[in-house]
Coordinates of C-alpha atoms in Angstrom, one line a residue:
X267 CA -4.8 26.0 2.3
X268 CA -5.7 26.4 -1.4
X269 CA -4.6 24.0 -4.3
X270 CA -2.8 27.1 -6.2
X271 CA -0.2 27.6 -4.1
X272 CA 1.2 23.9 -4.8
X273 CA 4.0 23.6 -7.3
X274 CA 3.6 22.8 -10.8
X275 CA 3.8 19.5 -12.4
X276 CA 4.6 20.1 -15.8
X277 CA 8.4 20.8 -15.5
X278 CA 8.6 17.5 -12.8
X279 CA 10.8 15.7 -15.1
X280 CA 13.7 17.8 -14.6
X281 CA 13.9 18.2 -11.3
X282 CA 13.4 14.5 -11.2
X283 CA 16.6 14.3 -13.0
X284 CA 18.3 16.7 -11.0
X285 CA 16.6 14.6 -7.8
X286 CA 18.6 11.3 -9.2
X287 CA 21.8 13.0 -10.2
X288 CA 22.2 13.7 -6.8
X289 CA 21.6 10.3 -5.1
X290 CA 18.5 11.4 -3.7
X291 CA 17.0 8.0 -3.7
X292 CA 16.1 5.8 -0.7
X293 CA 19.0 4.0 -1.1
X294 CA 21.2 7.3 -1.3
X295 CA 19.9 8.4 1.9
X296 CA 20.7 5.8 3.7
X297 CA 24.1 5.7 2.4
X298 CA 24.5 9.3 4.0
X299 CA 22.7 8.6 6.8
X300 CA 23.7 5.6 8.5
X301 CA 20.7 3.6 9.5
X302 CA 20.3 4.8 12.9
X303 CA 19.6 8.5 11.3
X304 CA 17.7 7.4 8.7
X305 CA 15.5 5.3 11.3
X306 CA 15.4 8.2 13.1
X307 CA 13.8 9.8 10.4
X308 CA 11.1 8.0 10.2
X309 CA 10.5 8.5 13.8
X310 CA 10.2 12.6 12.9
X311 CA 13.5 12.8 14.9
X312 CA 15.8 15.2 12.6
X313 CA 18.3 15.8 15.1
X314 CA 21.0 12.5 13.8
X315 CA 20.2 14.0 9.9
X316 CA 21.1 17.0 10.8
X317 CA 24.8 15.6 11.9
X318 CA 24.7 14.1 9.1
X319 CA 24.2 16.4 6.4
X320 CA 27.2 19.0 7.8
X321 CA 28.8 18.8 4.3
X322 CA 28.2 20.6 1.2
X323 CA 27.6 17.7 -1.4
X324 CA 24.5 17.8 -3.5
X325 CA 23.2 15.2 -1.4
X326 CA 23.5 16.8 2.1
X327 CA 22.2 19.8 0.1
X328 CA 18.8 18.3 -1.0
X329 CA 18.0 16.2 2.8
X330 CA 18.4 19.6 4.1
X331 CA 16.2 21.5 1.8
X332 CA 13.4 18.7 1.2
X333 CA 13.5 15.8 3.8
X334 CA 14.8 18.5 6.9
X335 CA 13.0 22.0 6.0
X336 CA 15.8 23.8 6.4
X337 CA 16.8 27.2 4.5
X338 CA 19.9 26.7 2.7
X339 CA 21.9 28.9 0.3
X340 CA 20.9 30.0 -3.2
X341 CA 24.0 29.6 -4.6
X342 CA 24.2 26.0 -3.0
X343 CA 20.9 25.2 -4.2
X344 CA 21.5 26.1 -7.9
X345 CA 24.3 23.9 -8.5
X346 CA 22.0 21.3 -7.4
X347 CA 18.6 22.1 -9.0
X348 CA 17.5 23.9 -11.9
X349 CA 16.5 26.4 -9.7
X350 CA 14.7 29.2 -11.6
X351 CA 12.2 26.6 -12.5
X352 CA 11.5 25.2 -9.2
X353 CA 10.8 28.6 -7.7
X354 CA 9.1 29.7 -10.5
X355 CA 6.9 26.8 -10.6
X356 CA 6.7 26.5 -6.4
X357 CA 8.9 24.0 -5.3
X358 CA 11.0 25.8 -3.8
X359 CA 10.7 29.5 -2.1
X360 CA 13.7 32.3 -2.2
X361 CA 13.9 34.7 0.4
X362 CA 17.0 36.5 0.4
X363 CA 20.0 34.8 -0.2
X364 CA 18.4 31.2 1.0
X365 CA 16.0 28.8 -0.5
X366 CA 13.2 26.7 1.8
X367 CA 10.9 23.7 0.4
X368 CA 7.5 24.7 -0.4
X369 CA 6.3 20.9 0.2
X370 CA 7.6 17.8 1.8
X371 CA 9.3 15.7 -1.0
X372 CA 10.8 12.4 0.0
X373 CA 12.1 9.5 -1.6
X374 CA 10.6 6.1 -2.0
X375 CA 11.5 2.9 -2.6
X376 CA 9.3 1.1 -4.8
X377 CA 8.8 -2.7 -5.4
X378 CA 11.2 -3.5 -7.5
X379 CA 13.5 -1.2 -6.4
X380 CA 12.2 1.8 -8.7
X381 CA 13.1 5.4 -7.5
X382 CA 9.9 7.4 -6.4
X383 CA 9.2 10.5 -4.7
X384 CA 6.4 11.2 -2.2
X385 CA 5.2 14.7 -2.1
X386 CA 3.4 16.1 0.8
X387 CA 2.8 19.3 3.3
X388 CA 6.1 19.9 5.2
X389 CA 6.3 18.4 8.5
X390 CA 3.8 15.7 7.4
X391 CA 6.2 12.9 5.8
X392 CA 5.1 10.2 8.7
X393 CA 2.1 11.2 10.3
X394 CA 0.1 9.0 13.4
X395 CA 1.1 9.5 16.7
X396 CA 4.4 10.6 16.0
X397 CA 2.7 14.1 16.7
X398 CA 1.5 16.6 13.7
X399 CA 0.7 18.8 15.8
X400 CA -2.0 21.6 15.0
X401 CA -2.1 22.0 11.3
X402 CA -4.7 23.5 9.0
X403 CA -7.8 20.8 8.7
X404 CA -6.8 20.3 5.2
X405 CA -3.2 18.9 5.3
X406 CA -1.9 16.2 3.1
X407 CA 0.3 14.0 4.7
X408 CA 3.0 11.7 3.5
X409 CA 3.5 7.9 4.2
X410 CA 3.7 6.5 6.8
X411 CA 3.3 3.4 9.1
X412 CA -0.4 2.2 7.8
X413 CA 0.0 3.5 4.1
X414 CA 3.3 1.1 3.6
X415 CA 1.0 -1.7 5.1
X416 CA -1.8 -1.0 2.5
X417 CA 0.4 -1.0 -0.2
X418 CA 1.8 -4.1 1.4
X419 CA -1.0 -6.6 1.6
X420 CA -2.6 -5.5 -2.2
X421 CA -2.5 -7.7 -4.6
X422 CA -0.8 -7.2 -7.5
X423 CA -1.7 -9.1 -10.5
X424 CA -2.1 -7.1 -13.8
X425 CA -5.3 -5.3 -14.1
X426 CA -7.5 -3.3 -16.5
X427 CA -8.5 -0.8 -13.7
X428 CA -7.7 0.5 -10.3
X429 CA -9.3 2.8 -7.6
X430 CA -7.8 4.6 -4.9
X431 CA -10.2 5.9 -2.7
X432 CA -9.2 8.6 -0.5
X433 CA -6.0 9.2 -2.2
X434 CA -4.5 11.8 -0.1
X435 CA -0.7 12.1 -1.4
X436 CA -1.1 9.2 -3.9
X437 CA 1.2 6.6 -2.9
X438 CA -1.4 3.7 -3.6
X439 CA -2.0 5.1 -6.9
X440 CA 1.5 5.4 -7.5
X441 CA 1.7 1.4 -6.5
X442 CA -1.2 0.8 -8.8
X443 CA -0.3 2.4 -11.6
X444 CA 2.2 0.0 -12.1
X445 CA 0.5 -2.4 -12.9
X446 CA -3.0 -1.1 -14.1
X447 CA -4.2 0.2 -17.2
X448 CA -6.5 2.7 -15.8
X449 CA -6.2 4.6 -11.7
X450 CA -8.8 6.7 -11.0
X451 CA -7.7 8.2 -7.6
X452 CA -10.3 10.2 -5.1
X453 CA -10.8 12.6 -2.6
X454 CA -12.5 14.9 -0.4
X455 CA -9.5 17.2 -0.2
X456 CA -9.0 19.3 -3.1
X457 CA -5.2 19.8 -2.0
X458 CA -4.7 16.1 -1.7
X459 CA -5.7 15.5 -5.9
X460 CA -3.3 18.3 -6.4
X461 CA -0.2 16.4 -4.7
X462 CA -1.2 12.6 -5.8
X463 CA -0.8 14.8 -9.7
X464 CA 2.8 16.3 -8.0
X465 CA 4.0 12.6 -6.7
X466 CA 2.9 10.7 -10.1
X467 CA 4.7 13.0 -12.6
X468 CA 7.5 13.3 -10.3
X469 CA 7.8 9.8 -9.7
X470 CA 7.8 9.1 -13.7
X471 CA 4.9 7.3 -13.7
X472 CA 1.5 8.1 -15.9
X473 CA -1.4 10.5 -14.7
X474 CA -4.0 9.4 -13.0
X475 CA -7.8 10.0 -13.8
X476 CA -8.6 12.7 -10.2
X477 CA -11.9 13.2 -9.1
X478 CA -13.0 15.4 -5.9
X479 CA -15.9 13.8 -3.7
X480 CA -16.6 11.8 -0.5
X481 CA -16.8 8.1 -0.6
X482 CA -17.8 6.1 -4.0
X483 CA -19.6 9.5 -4.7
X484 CA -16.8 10.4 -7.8
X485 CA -17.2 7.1 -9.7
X486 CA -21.0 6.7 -9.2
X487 CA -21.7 3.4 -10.8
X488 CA -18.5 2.5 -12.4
X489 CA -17.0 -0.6 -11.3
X490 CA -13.1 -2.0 -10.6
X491 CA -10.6 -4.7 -10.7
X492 CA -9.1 -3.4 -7.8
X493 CA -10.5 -1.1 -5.3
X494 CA -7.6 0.2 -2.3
X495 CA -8.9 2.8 0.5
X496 CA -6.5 4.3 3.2
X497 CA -9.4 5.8 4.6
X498 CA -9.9 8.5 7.3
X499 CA -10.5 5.5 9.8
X500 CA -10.2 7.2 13.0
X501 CA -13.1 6.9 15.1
X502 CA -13.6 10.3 17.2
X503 CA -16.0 12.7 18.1
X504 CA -16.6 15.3 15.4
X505 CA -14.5 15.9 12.7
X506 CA -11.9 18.2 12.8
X507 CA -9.0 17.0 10.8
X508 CA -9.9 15.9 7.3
X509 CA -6.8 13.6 6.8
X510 CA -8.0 11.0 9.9
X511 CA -11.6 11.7 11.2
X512 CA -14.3 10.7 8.7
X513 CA -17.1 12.4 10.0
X514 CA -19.5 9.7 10.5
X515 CA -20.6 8.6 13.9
X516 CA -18.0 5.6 15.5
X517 CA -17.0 3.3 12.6
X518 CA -19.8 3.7 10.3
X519 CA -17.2 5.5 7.7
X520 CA -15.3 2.5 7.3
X521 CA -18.6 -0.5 7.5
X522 CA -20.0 2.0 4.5
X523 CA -16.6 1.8 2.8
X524 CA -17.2 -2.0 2.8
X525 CA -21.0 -2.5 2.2
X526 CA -20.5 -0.4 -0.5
X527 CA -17.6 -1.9 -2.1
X528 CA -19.0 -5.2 -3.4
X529 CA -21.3 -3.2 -6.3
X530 CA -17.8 -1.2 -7.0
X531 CA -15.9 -4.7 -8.0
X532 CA -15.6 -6.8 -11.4
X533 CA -16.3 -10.4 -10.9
X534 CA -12.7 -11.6 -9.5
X535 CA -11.7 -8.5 -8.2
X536 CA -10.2 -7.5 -4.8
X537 CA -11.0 -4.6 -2.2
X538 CA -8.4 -3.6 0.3
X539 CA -9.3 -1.8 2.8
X540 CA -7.4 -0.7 6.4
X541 CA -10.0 0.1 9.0
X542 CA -10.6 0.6 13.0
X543 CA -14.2 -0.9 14.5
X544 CA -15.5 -0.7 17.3
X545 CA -15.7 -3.5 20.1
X546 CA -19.1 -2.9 21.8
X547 CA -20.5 -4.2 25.2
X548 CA -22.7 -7.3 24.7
X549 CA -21.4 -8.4 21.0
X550 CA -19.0 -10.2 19.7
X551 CA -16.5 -8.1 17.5
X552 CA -16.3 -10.8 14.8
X553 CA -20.2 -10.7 14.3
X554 CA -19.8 -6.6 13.8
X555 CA -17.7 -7.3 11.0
X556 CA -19.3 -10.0 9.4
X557 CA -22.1 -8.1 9.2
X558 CA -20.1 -5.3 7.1
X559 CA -19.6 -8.0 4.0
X560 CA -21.0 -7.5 0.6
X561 CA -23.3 -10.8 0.2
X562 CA -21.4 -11.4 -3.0
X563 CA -18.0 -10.9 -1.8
X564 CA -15.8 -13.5 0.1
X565 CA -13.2 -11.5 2.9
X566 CA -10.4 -11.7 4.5
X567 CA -10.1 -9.9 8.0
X568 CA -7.5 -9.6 10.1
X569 CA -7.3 -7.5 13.4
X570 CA -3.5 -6.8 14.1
X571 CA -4.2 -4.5 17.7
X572 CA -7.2 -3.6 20.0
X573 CA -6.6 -0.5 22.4
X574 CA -8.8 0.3 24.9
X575 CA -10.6 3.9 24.6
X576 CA -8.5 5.7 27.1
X577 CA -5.3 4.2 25.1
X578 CA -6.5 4.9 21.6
X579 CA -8.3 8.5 23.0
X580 CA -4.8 9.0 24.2
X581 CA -3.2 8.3 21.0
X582 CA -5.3 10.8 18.7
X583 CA -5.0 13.5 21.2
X584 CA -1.4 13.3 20.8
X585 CA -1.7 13.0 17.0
X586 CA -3.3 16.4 16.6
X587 CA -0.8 18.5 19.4
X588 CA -3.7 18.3 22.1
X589 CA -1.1 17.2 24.8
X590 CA 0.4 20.6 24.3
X591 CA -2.2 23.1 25.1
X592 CA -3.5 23.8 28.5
X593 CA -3.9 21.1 30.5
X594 CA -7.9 22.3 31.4
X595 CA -8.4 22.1 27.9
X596 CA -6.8 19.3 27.1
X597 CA -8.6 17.5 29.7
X598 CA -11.9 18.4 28.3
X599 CA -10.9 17.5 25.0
X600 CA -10.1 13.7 26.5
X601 CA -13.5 14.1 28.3
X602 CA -15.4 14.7 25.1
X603 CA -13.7 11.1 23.4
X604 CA -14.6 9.3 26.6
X605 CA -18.5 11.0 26.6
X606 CA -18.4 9.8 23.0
X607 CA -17.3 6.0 23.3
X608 CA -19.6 5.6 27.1
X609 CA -23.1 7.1 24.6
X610 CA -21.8 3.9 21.9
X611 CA -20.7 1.2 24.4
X612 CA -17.7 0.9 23.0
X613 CA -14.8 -0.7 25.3
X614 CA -12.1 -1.0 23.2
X615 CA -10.8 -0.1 19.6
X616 CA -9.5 -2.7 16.8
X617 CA -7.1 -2.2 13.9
X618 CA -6.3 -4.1 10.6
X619 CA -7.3 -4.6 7.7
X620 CA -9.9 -6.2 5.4
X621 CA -9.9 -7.9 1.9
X622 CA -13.3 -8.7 0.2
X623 CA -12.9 -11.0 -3.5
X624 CA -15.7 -10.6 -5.6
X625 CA -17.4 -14.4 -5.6
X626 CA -19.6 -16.0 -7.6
X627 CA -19.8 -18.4 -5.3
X628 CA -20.7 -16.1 -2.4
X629 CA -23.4 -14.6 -4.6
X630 CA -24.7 -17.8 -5.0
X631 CA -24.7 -18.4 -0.9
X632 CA -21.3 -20.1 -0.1
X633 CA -18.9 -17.6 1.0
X634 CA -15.6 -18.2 2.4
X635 CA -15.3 -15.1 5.7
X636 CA -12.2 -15.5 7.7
X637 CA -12.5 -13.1 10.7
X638 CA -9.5 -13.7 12.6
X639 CA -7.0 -11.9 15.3
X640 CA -3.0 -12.2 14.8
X641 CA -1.1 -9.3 16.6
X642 CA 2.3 -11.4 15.6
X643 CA 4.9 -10.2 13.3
X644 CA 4.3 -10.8 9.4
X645 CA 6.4 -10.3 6.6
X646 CA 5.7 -7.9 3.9
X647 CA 4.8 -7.6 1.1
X648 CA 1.8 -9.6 1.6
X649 CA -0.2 -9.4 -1.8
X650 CA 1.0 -12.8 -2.5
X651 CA 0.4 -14.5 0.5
X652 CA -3.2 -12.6 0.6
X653 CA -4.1 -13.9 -3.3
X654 CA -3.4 -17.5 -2.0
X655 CA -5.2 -17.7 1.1
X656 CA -8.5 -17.2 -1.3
X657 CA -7.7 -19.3 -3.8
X658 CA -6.9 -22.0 -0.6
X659 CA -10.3 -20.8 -0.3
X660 CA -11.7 -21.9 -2.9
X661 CA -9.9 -25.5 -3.5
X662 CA -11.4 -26.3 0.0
X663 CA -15.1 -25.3 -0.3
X664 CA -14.7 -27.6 -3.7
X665 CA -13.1 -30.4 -2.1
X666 CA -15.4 -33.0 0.4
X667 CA -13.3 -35.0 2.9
X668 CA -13.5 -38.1 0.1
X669 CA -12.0 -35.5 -2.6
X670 CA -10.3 -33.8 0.0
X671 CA -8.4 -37.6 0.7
X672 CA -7.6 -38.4 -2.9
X673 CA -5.4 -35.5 -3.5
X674 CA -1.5 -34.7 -3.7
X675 CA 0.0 -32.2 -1.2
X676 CA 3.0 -30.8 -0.5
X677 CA 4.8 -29.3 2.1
X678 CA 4.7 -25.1 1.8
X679 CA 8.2 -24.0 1.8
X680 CA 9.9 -22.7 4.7
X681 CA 8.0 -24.7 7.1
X682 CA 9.5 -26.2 10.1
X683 CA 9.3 -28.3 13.0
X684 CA 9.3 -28.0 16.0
X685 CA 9.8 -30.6 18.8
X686 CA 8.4 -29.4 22.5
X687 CA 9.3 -31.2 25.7
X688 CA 11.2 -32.0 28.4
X689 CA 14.8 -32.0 28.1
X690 CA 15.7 -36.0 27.6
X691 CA 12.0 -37.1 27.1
X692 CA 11.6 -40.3 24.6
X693 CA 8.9 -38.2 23.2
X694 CA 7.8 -34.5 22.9
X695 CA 4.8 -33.2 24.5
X696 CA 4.1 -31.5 21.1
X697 CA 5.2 -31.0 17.6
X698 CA 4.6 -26.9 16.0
X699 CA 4.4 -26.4 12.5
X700 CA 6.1 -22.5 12.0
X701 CA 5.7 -20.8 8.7
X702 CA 9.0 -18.4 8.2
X703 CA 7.3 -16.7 5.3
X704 CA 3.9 -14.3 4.9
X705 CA 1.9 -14.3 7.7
X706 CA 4.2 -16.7 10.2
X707 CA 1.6 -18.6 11.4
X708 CA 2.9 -22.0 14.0
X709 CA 0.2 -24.5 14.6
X710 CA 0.3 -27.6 17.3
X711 CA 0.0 -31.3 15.9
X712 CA -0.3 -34.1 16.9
X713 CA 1.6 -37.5 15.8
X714 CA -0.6 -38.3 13.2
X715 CA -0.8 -34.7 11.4
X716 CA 3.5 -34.2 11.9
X717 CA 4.0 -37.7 10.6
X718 CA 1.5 -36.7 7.9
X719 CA 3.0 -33.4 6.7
X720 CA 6.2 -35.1 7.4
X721 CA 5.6 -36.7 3.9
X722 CA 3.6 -34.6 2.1
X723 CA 5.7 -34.9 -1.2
X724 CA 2.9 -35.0 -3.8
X725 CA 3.9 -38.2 -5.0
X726 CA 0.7 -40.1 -2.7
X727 CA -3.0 -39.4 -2.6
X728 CA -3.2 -38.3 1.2
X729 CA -5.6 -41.1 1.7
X730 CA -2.8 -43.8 1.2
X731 CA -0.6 -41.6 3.6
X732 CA -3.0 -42.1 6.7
X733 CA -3.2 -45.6 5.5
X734 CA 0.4 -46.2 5.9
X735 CA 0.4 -43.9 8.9
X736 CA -2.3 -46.1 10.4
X737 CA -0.5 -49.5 9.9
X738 CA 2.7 -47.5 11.7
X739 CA 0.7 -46.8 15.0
X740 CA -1.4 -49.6 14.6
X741 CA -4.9 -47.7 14.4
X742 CA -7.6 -48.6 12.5
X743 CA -7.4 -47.0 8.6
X744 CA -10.8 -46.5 8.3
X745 CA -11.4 -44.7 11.4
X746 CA -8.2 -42.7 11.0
X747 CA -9.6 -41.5 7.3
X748 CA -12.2 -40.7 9.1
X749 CA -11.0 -37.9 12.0
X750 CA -8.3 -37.0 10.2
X751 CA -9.5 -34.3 7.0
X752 CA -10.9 -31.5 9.0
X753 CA -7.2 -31.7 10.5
X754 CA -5.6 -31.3 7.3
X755 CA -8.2 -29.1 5.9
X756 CA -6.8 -26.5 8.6
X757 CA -3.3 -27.1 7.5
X758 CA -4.3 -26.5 3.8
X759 CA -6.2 -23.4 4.6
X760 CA -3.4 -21.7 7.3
X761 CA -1.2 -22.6 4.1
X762 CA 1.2 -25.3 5.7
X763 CA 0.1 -27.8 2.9
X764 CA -0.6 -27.0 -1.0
X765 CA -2.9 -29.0 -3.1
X766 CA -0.8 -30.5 -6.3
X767 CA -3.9 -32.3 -7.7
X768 CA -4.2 -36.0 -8.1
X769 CA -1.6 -38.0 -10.1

């Protein structure tokens, strides 16, 4: 596949008119739709659009032509687009009396509800398991389940300058751009620059600065506010598809993604990264990622699955059409992955993602690593909830158990609790805390810590709290001051309380 025979950008605010004229927005599709076809959708099952889309309005028109790949009429097509430009310039192809998409455009939701298109190769809008299938090693694929999640837990403060690393078709650079001055965006691929330049000027925002390389390679020494990396994560032996397998041995793509990534940052700045690792006979997964973070950064990793290698060897097969060539060969394929993960003792796979903060104070030998598994539901976006858990972060490694007792907390919002027992107990066995925001964490307390969160109001130091709570169960205060802070240091940090400051 060569970059030249992808469309041109500089006529892509007209068809983006012509794009919103029609109602060929998110929202617009799943007005046509119905949800169960446009969830269908994003399974790669077209067979519920295709009902859909019998009609002849602009709409059904343009899902047929861009989201479904399907010829349809010139004539149709024209009223629609302005079509002499969009063959001219490669959008579209004529052949005969029909049109067919030249690439995969789809529509996007942005955060605040903004209109954006996501350009890609056709049949590559989703991507992962779902099953690509045997394409060229240099396809471009759209966005799918990871990508959203990326773009979910980035944090989004106003910046002077933003990298996307591994940009492939430029949907965090199109989230970044928003809100910083300056996006470089890179890649390996060649073809993948060229559509991150087609999804920008579609989508209406500004051009990004493009550079072609491997790794931090492009920007050499240069240095970020933000730095986001989709990267090509998978862990398999060799490299045949450029958009998943990076091409270094197991996970040592991704650990160099994150070693690397501390010298790339501004003081303050944040790295996201999404990332597999290996989980290796004889050590202790946390203690492999540890040892990936910059000594000056603080981080943030959470593992949301683990597969074992016949399950994720499974998976990739699938993702690159494997499962449909002869079963011999397919068999020696899945023998290869297996020779690969027995020479690296590796026993299983993990999956998340990891955020490193630039930190004085971790250059200066007091970090703040949270290494932690939670395979439960979360609610995105996240860049909020992930901004507050390190500046929780820091108010605790600040605060002794004495300063720690003087302060004001309040109760987070949307935190209930729950009461667990026996049906017509006196008592419950237990009291659970449950978050119904960000990352819904639930914790177990006992009396004390319920009673104490209980009235978390900010109007009293916590100190005076136990001390009330103490003359209420007829404990001793000063031994109660004195078991009771690493308690509520884990409910500050897990976010159930907030810090107001003292009075």
């Amino acid at each position: 596949m060569s970059t030249t025979s992808l469309p041109a950008p500089d006529r892509s605010p007209r068809l983006r008119e012509a794009l919103l004229a029609a109602a060929f927005t998110a929202d617009g599709l799943l007005d046509l739709l119905g949800a169960p076809a446009y969830a269908a959708l994003a399974r790669s099952e077209t067979v519920p659009a295709l009902r859909a889309t019998r009609g002849e309005s602009p709409l059904d028109t343009l899902v047929r032509l861009f989201l479904l790949q399907r010829p349809v009429p010139y004539e149709r097509a024209r009223t629609v687009l302005p079509l002499d430009a969009c063959v001219e310039d490669g959008w579209v192809i004529r052949v005969g009396d029909e049109v067919r998409a030249a690439v995969d455009v789809r529509p996007y939701s942005g955060p605040e509800a903004q209109d954006w298109f996501i350009v890609s190769d056709l049949g590559c809008a989703v991507g992962g398991a779902g099953g690509i299938g045997s394409h060229e090693e240099g396809v471009v694929l759209g966005v799918g389940g990871a990508s959203s999640t990326l773009a979910g837990i980035t944090v989004r403060t106003p910046v002077a300058s933003a990298l996307d690393l591994g940009t492939g078709s430029g949907i965090q650079a199109l989230h970044a751009a928003q809100h910083a001055t300056r996006v470089t965006a890179t890649d390996l691929n060649p073809r993948a620059l060229a559509f991150t330049r087609l999804t920008l000027a579609l989508s209406g925002a500004a051009p990004a600065d493009l550079r072609e390389g491997s790794l931090f390679e492009p920007v050499d020494t240069e240095t970020y506010d933000l730095i986001v990396s989709n990267p090509p994560f998978v862990i398999s032996p060799g490299a045949r598809l450029t958009y998943r397998d990076g091409g270094m041995g197991g996970d040592d793509l991704c650990r160099t993604l994150v070693q690397q990534a501390g010298d790339r940052l501004n003081e303050g700045g944040y790295a996201h990264f999404l990332a597999n690792w290996q989980h290796v006979e004889g050590e202790e997964w946390q203690d492999r990622l540890r040892s990936w973070v910059p000594r000056d950064c603080d981080a943030w990793v959470v593992q949301r699955e683990v597969q074992d290698i016949t399950q994720y060897a499974e998976l990739w097969l699938r993702d690159s059409g494997d499962h449909r060539t002869d079963p011999a060969e397919y068999a020696a394929r899945y023998d290869v992955w297996l020779d690969e993960f027995e020479a690296r003792k590796t026993k299983g796979v993990g999956f998340g993602w990891i955020t490193l903060r630039k930190s004085a104070a971790a250059a200066d030998g007091n970090p703040s690593v949270v290494i932690e598994e939670w395979p439960h539901p979360v609610e995105q976006p996240l860049g909020a909830a992930v901004e507050a858990h390190f500046a929780r972060q820091d108010y605790l490694r600040t605060h002794d158990d004495a300063a720690l007792l003087a302060d004001h907390f309040t109760l987070a919002p949307e935190v209930m609790q729950e009461q667990v027992g026996l049906p017509g107990a006196e008592d419950p066995e237990h009291v659970v805390l449950r978050q119904n925001r960000g990352m819904r964490r639930a914790t177990k307390v006992d009396a004390v810590g319920a009673g104490f969160a209980g009235v978390c109001d900010g109007t009293l130091p916590a100190g005076r709290i136990l001390d009330a709570i103490a003359q209420l169960m007829n404990e001793d205060p000063v031994l109660l001051r004195d078991r009771t802070p690493q308690a509520i240091r884990l409910l500050v940090e897990e976010g159930f309380l907030e810090p107001v400051g003292a009075a």
